[in-house]
Coordinates of C-alpha atoms and ligand atoms in Angstrom, one line a residue:
X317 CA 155.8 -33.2 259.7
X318 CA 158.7 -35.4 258.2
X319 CA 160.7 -37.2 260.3
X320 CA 164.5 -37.9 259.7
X321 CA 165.2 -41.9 259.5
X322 CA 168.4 -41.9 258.7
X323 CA 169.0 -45.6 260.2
X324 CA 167.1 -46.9 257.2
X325 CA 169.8 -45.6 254.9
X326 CA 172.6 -48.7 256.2
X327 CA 169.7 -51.1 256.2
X328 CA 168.2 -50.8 252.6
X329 CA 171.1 -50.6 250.4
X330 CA 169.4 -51.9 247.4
X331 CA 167.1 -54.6 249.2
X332 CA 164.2 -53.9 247.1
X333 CA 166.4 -55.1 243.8
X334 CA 165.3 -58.7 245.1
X335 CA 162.7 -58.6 247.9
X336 CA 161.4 -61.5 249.4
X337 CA 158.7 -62.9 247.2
X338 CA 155.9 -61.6 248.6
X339 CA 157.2 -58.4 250.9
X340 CA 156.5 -54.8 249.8
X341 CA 159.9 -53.1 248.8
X342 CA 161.4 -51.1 251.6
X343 CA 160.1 -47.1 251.2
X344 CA 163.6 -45.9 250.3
X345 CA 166.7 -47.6 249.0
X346 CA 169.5 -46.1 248.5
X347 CA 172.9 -47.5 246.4
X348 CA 175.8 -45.7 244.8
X349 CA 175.5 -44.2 241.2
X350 CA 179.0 -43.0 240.8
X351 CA 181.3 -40.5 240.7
X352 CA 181.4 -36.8 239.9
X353 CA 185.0 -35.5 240.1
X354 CA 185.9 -36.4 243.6
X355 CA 182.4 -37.0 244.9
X356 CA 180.4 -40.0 245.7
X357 CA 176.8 -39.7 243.8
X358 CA 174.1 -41.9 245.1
X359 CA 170.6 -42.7 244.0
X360 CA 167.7 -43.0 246.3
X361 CA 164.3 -44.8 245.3
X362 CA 161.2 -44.5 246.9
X363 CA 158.7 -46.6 246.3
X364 CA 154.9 -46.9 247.5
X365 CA 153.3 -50.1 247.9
X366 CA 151.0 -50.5 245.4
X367 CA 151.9 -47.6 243.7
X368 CA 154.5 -45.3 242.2
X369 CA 158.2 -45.5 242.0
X370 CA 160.7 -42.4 242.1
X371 CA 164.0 -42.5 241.6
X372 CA 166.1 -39.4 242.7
X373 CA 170.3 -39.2 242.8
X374 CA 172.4 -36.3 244.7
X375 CA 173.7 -35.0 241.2
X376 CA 171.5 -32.1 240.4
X377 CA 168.5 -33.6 242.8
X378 CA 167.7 -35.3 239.6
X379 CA 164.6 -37.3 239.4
X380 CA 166.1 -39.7 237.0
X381 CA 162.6 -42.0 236.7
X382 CA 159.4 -41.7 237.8
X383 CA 157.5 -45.1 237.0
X384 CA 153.5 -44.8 237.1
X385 CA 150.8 -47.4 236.2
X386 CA 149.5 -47.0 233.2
X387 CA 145.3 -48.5 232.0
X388 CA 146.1 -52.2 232.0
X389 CA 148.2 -51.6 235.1
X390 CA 152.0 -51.6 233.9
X391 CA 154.7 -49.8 235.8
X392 CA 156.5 -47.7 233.3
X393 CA 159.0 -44.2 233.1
X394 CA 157.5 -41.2 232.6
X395 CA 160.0 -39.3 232.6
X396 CA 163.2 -38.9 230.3
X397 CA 166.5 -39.9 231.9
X398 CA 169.4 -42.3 231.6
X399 CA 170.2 -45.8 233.7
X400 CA 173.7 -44.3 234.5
X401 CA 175.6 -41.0 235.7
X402 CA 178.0 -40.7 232.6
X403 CA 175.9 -39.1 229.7
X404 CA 174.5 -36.3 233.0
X405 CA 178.3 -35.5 233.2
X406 CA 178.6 -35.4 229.4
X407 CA 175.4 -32.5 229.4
X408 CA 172.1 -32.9 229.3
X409 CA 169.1 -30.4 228.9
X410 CA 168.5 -30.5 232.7
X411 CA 166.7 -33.9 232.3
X412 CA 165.2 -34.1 235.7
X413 CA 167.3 -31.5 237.4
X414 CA 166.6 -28.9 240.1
X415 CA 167.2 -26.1 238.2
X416 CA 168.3 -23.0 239.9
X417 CA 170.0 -20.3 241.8
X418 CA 167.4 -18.8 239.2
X419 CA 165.4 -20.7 237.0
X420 CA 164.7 -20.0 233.6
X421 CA 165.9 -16.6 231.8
X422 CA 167.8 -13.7 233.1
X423 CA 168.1 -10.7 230.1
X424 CA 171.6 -9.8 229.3
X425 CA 172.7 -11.9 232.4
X426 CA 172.2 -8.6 234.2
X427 CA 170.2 -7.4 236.9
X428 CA 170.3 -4.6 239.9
X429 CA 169.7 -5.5 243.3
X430 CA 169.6 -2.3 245.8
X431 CA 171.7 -0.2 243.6
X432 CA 173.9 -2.3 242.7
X433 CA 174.0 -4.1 239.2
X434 CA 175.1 -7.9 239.5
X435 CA 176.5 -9.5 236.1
X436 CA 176.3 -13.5 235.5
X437 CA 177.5 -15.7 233.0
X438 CA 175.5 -15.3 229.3
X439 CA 175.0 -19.2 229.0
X440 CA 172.2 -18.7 226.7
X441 CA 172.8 -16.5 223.8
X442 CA 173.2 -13.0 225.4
X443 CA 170.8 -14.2 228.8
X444 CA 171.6 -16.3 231.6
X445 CA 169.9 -20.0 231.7
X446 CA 169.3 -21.7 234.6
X447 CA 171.2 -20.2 236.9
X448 CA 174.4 -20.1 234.3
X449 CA 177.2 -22.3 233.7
X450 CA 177.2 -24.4 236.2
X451 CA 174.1 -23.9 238.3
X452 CA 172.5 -26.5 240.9
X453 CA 171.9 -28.8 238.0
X454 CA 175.5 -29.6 237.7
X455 CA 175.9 -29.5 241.7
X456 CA 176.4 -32.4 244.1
X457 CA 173.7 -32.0 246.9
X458 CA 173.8 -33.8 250.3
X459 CA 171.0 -35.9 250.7
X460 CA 169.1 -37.5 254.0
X461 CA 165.9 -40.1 253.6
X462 CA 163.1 -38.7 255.9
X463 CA 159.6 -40.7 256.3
X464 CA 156.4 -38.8 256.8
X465 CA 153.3 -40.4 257.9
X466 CA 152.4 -40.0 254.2
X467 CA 155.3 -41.6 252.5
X468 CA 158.7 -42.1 252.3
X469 CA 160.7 -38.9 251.4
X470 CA 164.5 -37.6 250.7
X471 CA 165.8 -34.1 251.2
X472 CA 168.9 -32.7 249.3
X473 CA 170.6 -29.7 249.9
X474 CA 172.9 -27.8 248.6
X475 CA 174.7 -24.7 250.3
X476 CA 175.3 -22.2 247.2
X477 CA 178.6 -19.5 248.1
X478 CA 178.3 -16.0 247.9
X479 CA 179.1 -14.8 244.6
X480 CA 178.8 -18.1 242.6
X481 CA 177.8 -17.7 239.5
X482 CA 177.7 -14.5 240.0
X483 CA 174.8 -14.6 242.5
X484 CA 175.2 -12.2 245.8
X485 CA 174.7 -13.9 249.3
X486 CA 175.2 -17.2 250.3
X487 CA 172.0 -19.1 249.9
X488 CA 171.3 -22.8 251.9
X489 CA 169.0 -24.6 249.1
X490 CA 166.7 -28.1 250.1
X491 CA 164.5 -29.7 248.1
X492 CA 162.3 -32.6 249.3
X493 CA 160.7 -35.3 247.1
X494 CA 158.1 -37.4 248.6
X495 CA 155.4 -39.8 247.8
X496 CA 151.8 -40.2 249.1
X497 CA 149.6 -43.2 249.6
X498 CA 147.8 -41.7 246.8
X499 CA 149.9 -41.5 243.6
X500 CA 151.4 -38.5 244.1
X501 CA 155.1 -37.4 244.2
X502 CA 155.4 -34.0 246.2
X503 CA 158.6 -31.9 245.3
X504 CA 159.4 -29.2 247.5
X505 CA 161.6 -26.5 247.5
X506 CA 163.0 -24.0 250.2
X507 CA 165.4 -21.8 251.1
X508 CA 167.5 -19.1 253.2
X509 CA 170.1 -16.8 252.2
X510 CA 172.8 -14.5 254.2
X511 CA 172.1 -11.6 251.8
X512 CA 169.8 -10.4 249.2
X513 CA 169.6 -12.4 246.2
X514 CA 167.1 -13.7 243.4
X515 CA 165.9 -17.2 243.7
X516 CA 163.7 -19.0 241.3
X517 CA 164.1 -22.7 241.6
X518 CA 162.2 -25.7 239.5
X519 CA 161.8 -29.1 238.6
X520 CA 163.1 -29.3 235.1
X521 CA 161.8 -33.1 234.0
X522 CA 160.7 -33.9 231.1
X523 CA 157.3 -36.2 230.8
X524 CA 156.5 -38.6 228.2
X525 CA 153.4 -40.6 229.7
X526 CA 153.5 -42.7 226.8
X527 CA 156.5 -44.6 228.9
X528 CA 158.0 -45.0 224.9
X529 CA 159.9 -42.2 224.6
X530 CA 160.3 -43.0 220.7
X531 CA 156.8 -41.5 220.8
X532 CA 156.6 -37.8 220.5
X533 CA 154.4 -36.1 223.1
X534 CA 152.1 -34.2 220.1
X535 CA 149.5 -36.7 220.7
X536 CA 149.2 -35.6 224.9
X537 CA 146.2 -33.5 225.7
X538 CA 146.8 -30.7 228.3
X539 CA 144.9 -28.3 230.1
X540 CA 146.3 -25.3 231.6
X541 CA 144.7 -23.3 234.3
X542 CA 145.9 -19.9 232.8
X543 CA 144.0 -16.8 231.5
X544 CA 147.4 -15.5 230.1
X545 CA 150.9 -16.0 229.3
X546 CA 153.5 -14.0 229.2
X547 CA 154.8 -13.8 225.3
X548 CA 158.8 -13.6 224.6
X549 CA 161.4 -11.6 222.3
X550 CA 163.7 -13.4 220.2
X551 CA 165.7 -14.4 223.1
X552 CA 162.5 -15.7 224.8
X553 CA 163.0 -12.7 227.4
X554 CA 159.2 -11.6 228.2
X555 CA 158.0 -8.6 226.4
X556 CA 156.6 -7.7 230.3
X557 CA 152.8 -7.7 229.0
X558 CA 150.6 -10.3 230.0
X559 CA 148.5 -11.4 226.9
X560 CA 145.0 -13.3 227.1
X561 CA 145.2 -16.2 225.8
X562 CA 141.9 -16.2 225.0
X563 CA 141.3 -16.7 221.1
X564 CA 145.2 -17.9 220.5
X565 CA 147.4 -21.4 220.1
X566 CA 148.3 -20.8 223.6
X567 CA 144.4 -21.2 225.0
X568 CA 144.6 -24.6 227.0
X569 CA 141.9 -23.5 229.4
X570 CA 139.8 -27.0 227.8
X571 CA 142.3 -29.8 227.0
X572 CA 144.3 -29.5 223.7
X573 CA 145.9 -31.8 222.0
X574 CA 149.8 -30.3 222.1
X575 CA 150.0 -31.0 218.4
X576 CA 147.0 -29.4 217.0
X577 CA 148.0 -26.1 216.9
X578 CA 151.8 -26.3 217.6
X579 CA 152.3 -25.4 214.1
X580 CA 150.1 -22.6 213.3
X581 CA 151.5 -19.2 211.9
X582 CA 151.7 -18.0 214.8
X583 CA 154.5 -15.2 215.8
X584 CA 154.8 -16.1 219.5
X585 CA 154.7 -20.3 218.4
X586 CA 157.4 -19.2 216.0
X587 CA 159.4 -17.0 218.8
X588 CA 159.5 -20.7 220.8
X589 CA 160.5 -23.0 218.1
X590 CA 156.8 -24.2 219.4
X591 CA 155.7 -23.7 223.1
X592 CA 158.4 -22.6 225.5
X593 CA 156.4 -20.0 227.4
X594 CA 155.4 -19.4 230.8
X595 CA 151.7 -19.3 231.5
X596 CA 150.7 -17.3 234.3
X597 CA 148.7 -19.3 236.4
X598 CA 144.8 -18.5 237.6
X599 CA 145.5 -18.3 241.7
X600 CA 143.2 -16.9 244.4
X601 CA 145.8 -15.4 245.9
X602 CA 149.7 -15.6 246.4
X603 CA 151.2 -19.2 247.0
X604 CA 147.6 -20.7 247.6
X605 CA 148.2 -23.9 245.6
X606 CA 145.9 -24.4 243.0
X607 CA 145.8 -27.4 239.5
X608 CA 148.3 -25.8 237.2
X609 CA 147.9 -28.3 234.6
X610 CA 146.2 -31.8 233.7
X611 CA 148.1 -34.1 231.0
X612 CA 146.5 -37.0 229.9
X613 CA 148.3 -39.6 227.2
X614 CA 145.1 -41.1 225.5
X615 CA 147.5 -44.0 224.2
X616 CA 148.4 -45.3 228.1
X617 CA 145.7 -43.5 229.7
X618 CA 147.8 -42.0 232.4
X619 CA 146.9 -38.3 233.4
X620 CA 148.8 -36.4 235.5
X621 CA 147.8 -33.6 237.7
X622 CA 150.1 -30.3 238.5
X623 CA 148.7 -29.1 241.7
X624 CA 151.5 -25.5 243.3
X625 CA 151.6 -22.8 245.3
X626 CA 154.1 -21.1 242.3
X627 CA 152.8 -18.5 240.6
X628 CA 153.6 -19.8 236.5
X629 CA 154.3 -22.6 234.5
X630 CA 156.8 -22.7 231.7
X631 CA 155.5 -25.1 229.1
X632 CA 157.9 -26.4 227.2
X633 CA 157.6 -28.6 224.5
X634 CA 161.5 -30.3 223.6
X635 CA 161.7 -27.8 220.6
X636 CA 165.5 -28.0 221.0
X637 CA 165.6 -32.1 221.7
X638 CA 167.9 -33.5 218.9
X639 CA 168.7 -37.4 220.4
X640 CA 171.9 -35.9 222.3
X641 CA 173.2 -37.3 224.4
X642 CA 172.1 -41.0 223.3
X643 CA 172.6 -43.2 226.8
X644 CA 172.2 -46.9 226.1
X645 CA 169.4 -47.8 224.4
X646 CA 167.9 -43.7 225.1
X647 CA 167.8 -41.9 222.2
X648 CA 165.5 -38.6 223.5
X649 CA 164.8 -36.2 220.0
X650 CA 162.5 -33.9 219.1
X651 CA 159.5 -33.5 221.3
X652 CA 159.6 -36.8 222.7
X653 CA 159.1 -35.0 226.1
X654 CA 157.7 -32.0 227.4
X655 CA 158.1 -29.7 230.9
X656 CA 155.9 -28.6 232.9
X657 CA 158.2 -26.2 235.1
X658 CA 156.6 -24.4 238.3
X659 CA 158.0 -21.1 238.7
X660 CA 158.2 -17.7 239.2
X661 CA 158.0 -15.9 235.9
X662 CA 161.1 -15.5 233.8
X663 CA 163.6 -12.5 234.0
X664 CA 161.3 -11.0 237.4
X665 CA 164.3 -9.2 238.1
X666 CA 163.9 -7.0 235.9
X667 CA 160.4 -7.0 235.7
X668 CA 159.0 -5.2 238.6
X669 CA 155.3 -5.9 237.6
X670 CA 156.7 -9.7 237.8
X671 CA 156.0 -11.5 241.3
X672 CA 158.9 -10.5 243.4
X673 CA 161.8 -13.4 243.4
X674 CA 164.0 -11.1 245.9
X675 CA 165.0 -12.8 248.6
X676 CA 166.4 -12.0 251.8
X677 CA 167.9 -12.3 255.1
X678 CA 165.3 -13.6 257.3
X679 CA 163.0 -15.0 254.7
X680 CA 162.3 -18.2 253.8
X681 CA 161.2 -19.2 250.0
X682 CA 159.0 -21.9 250.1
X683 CA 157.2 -23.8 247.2
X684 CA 155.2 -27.1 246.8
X685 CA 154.5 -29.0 243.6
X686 CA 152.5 -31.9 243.7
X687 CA 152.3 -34.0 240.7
X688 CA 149.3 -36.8 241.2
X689 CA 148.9 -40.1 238.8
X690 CA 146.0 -41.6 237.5
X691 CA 144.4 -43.4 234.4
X692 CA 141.7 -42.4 232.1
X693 CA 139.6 -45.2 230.1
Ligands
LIG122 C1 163.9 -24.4 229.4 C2 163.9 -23.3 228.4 C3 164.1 -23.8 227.1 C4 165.3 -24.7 227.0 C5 165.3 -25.7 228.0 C6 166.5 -26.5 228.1 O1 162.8 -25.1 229.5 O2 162.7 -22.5 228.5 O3 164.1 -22.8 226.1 O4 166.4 -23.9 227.2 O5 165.1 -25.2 229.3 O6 166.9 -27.0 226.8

């Protein structure tokens, strides 16, 4: 169980920027990042003594860095992101961000919900991304440091109206990051709504374990826990079937170099622009969390583990990364990083083969992703 410590918040305002010399930083500090409109942003860091430190602000319940040791024992990002709020404001590809009311792709924008047909913004050629214009990404959440007996631990929320973005019922949205003793960084995500409404919500950071991000991530081995995927239109809607992947570029049931076939003739590789697919995950049952994924950077030698309860995993690759927006001294381009987003599958509401995303009154969505570090000789 988590326990709110909201005292801590006064006391640790930046402490750990110069601890004593030989005292562990505090488990979360927390210090202004500025402003978005008329609202205060801040940014929180947790940090575990001997290893991993996460640093998540209130705009979007962006992870904005996630430093991890790498073979010889240096702390470096692994995750693309910028030192200050301004170039998030400018527009990013969801570096970092919760992504939601509904992650991923919605076809035509359009879906019907108890007989009635609900139209959202087309942000994404003629689909809705990410839960449109201006989803959670580009949402200030309320934030509060909890401490578990695992690890220190903030939860955002953010309280969505009826009818934004063209999404029915009002729906109360938390996400919780948290670290373990053991390397890991837990990101959870619930939620409660007043009516009936889709829900799909994700983690949309980009890795680079390298910690250069002027490396490209073509040289990362992965290994995906997937018998299929589901392969996309030209839109990257799903067709509905779900194809083995057994015998295809999209196999990643051993670990793959990303590279190595990212460029065969391929019609569903050329669909992408590369990999931008969602693999549907090998699960005993519904929301019994099982290792989605293992990526490994043989340069570093970090590996990280995927470990949810969700039922897919869009794998994404930066196919559409082009060095915009450049933040001082960040220039991200192509495929210098690559997602790894926990999800339901894209376009399930119009998809009724799909796991359900419906939501409603008196339910609770619930899902856990727990990303674990480690290094490989
Ligand atoms: C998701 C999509 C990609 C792309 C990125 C953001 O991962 O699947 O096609 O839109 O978001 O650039």
């Amino acid at each position: 169980m988590l326990l709110a410590t909201a005292c801590l918040a006064a006391a640790a305002a930046f402490a750990y920027a110069a601890p004593a010399s030989d005292k562990a930083p505090p488990p979360v500090a927390t210090a202004s990042f500025g402003r978005a409109g008329d609202r205060n942003v801040e940014i929180y860091t947790l940090s575990s003594a001997h290893g991993i430190e996460a640093r998540i602000m209130t705009y979007g319940a962006t992870l904005v860095s996630l430093k991890t040791p790498d073979r010889a024992g240096r702390m470096q990002n692994v995750v693309l992101g910028f030192d200050t709020l301004e170039p998030y404001l400018a527009g990013v590809p969801y570096f970092g961000a919760s992504v939601g009311r509904f992650a991923n792709r919605i076809a035509n924008g359009r879906f019907t919900l108890d007989g009635k047909t609900y139209q959202l913004p087309r942000n994404d050629g003629p689909n809705s991304l990410h839960g449109g214009t201006r989803g959670f990404d580009k949402r200030v959440w309320s934030a509060e440091q909890l401490e578990s007996p695992g690890g220190p631990a903030v939860r955002l929320t953010y309280v969505s109206a009826a009818g934004e973005e063209g999404y029915p019922g009002e729906l109360t949205a938390h996400v919780t990051y948290g670290l373990g003793s053991d390397n890991a960084l837990t990101i959870e995500f619930e939620a409660t709504t007043t009516a009936a409404t889709p829900v799909n919500l994700a983690n949309h950071a980009y890795f680079n374990l390298s910690g250069d991000p002027r490396r490209t991530i073509l040289d990362h081995l992965i290994a995906i826990s997937a018998d299929r995927f589901t392969p996309v239109d030209a839109t990257l809607i799903p067709t509905g079937e779900l194809r083995p992947v057994a015998g295809t570029a999209f196999d990643f049931r051993r670990p793959q170099a990303i590279g190595s076939r990212i460029a065969d003739n391929d019609e569903q590789l050329r669909l992408g622009h590369g990999y931008d697919h969602n693999w549907v995950l090998n699960q005993p049952g519904p929301g019994v969390a099982t290792v989605a994924a293992v990526l490994t950077d043989p340069h570093s030698g970090r590996e990280m583990e995927v470990r949810t309860t969700q039922p897919g995993l869009q794998f994404y690759t930066g196919n559409f990364l082009d060095g915009k927006p450049a933040g001082a001294g960040s220039v991200f381009s192509y495929r210098t990083g690559l997602c790894l987003e926990t999800q339901h599958f894209p376009d399930s509401p119009n998809q009724p083969a799909f796991p359900a995303t419906i939501l409603r009154p008196g339910q609770r969505f619930s899902a856990t992703t727990v990303l674990t570090f480690r290094v490989v000789k």
